[in-house]
Short mmCIF file of C-alpha atoms in Angstrom, two decimals:
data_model
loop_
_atom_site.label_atom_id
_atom_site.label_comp_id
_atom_site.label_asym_id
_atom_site.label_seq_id
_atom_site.Cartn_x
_atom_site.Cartn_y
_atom_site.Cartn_z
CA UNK J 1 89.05 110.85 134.17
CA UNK J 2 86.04 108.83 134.81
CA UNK J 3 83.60 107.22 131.90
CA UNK J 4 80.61 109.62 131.96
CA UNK J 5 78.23 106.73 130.30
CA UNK J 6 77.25 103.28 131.05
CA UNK J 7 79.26 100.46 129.68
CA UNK J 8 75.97 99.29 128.17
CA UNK J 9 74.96 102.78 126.95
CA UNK J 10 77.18 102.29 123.69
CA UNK J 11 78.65 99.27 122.02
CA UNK J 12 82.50 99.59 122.90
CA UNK J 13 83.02 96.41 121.00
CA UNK J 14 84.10 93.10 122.66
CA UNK J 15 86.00 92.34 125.60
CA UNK J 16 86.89 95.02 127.68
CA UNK J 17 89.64 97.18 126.08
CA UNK J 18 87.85 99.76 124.89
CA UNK J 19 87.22 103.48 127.05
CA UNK J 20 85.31 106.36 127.34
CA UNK J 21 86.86 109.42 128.92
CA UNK J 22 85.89 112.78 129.79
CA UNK J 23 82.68 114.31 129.99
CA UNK J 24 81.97 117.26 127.24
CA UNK J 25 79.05 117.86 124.92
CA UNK J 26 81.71 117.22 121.81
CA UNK J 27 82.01 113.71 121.18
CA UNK J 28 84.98 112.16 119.37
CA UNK J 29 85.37 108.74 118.04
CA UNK J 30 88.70 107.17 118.03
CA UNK J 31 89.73 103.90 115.68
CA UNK J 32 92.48 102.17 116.31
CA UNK J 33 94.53 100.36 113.48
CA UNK J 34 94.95 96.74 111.81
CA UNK J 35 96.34 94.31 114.58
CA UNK J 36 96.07 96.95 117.39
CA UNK J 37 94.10 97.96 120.21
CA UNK J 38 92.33 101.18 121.89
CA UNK J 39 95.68 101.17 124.11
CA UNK J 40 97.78 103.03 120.73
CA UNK J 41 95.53 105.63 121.15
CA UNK J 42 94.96 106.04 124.97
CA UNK J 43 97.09 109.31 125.13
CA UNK J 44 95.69 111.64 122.69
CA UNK J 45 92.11 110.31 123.90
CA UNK J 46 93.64 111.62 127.20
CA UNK J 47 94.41 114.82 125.81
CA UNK J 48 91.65 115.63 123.92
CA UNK J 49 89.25 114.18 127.25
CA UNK J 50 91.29 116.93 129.14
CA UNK J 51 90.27 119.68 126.46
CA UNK J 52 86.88 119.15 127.78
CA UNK J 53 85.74 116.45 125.00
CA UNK J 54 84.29 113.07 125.58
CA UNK J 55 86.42 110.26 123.61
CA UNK J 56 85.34 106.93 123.05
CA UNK J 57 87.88 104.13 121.87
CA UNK J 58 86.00 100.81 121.46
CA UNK J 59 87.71 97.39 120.15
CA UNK J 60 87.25 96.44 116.54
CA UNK J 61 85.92 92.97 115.79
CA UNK J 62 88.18 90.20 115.89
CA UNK J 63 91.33 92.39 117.70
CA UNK J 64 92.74 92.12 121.30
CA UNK J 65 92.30 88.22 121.02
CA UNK J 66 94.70 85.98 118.73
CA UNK J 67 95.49 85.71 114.70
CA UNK J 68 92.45 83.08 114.26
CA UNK J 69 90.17 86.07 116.10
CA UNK J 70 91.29 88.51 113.58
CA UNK J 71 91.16 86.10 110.40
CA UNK J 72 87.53 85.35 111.24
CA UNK J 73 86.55 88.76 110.36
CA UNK J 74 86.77 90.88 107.48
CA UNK J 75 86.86 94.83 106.83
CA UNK J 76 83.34 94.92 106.84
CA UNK J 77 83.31 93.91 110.11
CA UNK J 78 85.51 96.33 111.57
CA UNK J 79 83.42 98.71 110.03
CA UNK J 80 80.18 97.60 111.49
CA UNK J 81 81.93 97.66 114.89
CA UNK J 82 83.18 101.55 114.02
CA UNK J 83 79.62 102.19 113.14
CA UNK J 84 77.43 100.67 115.94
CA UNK J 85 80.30 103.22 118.32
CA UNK J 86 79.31 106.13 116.01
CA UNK J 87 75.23 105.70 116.17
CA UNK J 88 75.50 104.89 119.98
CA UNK J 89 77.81 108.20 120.04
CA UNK J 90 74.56 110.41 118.10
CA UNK J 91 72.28 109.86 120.02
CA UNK J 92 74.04 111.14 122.83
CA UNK J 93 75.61 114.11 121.31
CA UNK J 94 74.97 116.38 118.28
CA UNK J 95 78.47 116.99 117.88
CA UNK J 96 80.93 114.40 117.07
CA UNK J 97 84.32 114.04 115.35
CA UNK J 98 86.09 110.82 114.32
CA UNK J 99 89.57 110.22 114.19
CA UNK J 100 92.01 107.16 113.62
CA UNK J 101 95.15 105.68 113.50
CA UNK J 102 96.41 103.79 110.73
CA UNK J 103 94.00 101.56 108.98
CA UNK J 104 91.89 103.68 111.38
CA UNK J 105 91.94 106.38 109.36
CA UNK J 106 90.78 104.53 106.23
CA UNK J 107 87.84 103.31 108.43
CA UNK J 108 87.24 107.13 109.49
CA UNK J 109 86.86 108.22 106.26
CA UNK J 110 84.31 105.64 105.03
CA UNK J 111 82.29 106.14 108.09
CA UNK J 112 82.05 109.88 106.68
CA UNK J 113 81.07 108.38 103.33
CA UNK J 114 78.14 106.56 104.79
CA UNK J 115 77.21 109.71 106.96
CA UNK J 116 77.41 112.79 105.32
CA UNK J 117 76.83 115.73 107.45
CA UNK J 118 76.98 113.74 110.35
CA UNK J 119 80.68 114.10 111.09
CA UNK J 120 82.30 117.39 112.03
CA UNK J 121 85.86 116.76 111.25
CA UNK J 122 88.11 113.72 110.88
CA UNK J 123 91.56 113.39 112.28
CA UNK J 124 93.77 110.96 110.23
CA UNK J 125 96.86 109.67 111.70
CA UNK J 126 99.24 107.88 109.59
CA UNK J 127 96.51 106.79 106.97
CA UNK J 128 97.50 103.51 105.59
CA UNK J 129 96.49 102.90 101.96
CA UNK J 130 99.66 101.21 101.23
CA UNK J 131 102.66 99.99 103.05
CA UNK J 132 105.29 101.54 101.46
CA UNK J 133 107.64 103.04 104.30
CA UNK J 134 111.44 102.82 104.42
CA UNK J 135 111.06 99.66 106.71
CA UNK J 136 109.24 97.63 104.64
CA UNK J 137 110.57 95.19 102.42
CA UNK J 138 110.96 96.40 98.68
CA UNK J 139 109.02 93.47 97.43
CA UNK J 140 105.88 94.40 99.41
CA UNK J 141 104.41 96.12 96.02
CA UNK J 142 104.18 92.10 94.90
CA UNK J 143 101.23 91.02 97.05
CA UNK J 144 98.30 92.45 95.87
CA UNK J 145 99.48 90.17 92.59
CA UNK J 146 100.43 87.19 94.57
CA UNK J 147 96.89 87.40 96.22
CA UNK J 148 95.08 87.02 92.55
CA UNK J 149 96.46 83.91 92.73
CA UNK J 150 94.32 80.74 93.50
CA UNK J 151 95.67 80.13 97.14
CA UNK J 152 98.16 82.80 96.72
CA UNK J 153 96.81 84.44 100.07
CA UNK J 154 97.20 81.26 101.91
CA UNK J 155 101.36 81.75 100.99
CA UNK J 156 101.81 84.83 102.87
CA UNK J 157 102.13 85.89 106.58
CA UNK J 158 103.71 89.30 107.80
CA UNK J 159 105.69 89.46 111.02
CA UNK J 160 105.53 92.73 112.73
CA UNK J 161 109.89 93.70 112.58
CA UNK J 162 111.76 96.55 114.94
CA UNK J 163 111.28 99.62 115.25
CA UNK J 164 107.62 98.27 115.76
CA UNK J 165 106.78 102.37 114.20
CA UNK J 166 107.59 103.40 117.21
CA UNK J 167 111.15 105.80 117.05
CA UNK J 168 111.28 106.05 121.57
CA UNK J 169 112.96 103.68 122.18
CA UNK J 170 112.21 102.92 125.35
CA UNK J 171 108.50 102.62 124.63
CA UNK J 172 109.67 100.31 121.62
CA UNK J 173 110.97 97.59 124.17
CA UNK J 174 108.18 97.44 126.09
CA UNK J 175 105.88 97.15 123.14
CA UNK J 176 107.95 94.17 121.23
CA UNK J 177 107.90 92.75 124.70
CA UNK J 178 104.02 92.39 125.34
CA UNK J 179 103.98 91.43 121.74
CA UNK J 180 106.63 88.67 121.67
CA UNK J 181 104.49 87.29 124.94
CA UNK J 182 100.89 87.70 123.30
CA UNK J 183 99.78 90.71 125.16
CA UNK J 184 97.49 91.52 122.21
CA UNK J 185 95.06 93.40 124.21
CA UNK J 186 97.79 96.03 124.85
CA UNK J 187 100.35 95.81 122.05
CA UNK J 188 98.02 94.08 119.24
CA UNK J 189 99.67 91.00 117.28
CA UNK J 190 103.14 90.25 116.13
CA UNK J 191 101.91 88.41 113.05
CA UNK J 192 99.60 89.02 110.04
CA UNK J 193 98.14 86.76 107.91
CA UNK J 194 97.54 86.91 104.23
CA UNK J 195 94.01 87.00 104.57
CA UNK J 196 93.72 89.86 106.58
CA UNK J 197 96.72 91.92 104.34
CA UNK J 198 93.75 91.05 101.36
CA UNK J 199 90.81 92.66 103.93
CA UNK J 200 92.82 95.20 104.42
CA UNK J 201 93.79 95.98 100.16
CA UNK J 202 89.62 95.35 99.66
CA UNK J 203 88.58 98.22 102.05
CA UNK J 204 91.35 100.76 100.68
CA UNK J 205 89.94 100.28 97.24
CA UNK J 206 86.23 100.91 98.13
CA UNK J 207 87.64 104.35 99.63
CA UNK J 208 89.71 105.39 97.23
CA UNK J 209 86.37 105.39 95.19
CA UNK J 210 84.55 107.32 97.73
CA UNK J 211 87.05 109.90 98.61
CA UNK J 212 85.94 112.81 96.12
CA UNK J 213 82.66 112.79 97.85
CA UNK J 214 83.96 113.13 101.24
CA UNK J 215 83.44 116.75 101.86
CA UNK J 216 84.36 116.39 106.13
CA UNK J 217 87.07 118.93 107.19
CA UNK J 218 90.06 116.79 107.46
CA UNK J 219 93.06 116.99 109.67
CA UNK J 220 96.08 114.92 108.57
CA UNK J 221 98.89 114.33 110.58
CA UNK J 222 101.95 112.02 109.20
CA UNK J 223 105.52 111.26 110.16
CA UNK J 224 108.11 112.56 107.68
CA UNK J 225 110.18 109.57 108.66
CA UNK J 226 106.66 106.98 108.93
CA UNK J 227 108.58 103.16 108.76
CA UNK J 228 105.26 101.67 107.48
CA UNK J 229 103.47 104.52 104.95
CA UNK J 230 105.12 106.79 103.43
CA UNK J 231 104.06 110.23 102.99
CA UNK J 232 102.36 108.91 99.81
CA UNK J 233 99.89 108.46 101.57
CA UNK J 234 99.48 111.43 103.36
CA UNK J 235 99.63 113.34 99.97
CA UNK J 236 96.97 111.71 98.37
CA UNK J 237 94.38 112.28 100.73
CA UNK J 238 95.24 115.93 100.46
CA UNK J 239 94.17 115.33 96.63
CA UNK J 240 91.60 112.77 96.51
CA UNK J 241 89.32 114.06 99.45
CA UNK J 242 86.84 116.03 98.28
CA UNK J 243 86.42 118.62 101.27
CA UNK J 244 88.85 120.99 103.02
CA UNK J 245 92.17 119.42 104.46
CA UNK J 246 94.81 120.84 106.81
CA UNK J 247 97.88 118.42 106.47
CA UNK J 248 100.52 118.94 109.06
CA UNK J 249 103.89 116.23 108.51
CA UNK J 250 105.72 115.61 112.01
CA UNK J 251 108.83 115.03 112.47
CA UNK J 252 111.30 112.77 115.25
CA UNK J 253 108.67 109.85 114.95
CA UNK J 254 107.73 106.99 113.29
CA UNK J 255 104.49 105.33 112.21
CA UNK J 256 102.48 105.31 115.50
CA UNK J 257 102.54 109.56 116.10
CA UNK J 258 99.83 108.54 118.87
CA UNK J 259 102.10 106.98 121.03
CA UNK J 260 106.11 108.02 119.85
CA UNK J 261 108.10 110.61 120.91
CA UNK J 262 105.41 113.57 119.06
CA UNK J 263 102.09 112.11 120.42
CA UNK J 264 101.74 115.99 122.41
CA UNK J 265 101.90 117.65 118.92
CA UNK J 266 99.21 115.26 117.92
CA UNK J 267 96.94 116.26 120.88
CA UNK J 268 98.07 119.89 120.62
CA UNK J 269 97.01 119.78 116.33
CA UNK J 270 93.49 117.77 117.26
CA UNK J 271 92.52 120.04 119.96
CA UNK J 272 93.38 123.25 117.62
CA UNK J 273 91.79 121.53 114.57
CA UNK J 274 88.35 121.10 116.98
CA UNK J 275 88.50 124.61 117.78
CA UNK J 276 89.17 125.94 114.47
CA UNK J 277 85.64 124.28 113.02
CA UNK J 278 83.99 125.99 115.52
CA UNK J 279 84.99 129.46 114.97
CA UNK J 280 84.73 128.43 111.65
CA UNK J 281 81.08 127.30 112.20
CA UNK J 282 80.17 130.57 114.47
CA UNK J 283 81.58 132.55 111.06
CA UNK J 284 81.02 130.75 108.05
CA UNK J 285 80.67 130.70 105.13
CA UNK J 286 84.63 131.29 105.31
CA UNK J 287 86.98 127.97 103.99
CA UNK J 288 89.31 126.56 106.43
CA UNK J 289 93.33 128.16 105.53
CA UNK J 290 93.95 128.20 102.17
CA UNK J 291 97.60 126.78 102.77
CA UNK J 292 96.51 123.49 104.42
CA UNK J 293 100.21 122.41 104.35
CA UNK J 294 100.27 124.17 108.15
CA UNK J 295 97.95 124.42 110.89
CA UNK J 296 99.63 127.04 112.81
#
């Protein structure tokens, strides 16, 4: 599928990573995650580009490059890069959806804090508002408290560790390869540093704060076995967001569901949940299902 719209026609970020496919009136914004790149979600923008949508997956600021990229920018930054995809995206079409992976997700869902009414629906996969999955290491609750320390941020650096979220395991080689040879436009970084953990803690707790006025149909999608969030996370959006949300948990994957061995349910739920708002919008005033534990 072919780009329907200039390279120039909307900011895709830097570089040239990012992608537009398909060619439908329904727009839909994907956001890739903390360290990674449009690549993680290539095949559901794919899938949903094949539903007859248009999908556009541009490059956050300061990714696809190295670790002194990435620790020159700040969560704010990422946003504005989200943002100047979104308003390119509205002016071209009156319909759009946003969706993201990861820290993706958290991005998504201040983006429909800042533009109420101006978002359909948003598709969260594997929201991260704390990294608390069985892979991580039990001391991780520390560093928020080690970061209130003068310098404290400076101390700590987080090395991306097998199974990489990623439960196929033949996928999971390829991706610690590119990594471990600094393919970071296709496999994102192997390391994190402090400073970007503490971007990362900042812009969770300035949505946490907005999340009762959120009123955007949600779709959440999370791994019962997730290696990096737990389905913590995925329960407390169910509670804190303010609108309607239909949370779906997947199983025989790990943390990246766009990519690992259930990325077909994730294009198979998106697609649904895009059709569902517009039956719902043809006969509303009607609520989304009541038991938003299931989709189907």
């Amino acid at each position: 599928m072919n780009a329907t719209v200039s390279p120039d026609a909307i900011d895709m970020g830097e570089g040239r990573a990012g992608f537009v496919l398909g060619s439908g009136e329904v727009a839909v914004l994907l956001i890739h995650g903390l360290t990674g790149t449009p690549t993680e979600l290539r095949r559901v923008a794919m899938g949903l580009a094949k539903a007859g949508h248009t999908v556009y997956v541009p490059t956050l600021a300061g990714h696809c490059g190295g670790n002194a990229d990435l620790q020159a920018t700040g969560w704010r930054d990422w946003y504005e890069s989200a943002r100047n995809t979104f308003v390119g995206i509205r002016r071209k079409h009156e319909r759009v959806f946003v969706g993201g992976l990861s820290m993706g997700a958290v991005l998504s869902m201040y983006l429909a804090a800042e533009h109420p009414g101006q978002i359909e629906g948003l598709m969260l996969y594997s929201t991260t508002l704390r990294y608390d999955g069985w892979s991580i290491n039990k001391l991780a609750f520390l560093t928020p408290l080690l970061m209130r320390i003068p310098f404290g941020v400076h101390l700590c650096s987080f090395e991306e560790k097998p199974p990489y979220g990623i439960k196929n395991e033949r996928l999971r080689a390829i991706v610690e390869r590119q990594m471990k040879e600094g393919e970071s436009s296709q496999a994102g970084l192997l390391t994190m540093e402090g400073v970007t953990v503490r971007e990362l803690h900042r812009l969770n707790a300035v949505v946490k704060k907005r999340m009762p006025s959120i009123t955007t149909p949600t779709l959440v999608l999370h791994s019962l076995e997730d290696d990096i969030t737990s389905r913590w996370n995925a329960d407390y959006v169910e509670r804190k967001l303010g609108g309607p949300v239909v949370k779906v948990m997947l199983d025989d994957c790990y943390h990246m569901i766009t990519v690992d061995l259930q990325y077909h349910r994730v294009i198979e739920l998106s697609v649904d949940f895009i059709q569902r708002r517009f039956i719902q919008q043809i006969s509303e005033p009607q609520p989304l299902p009541q038991d938003h534990r299931q989709l189907a």
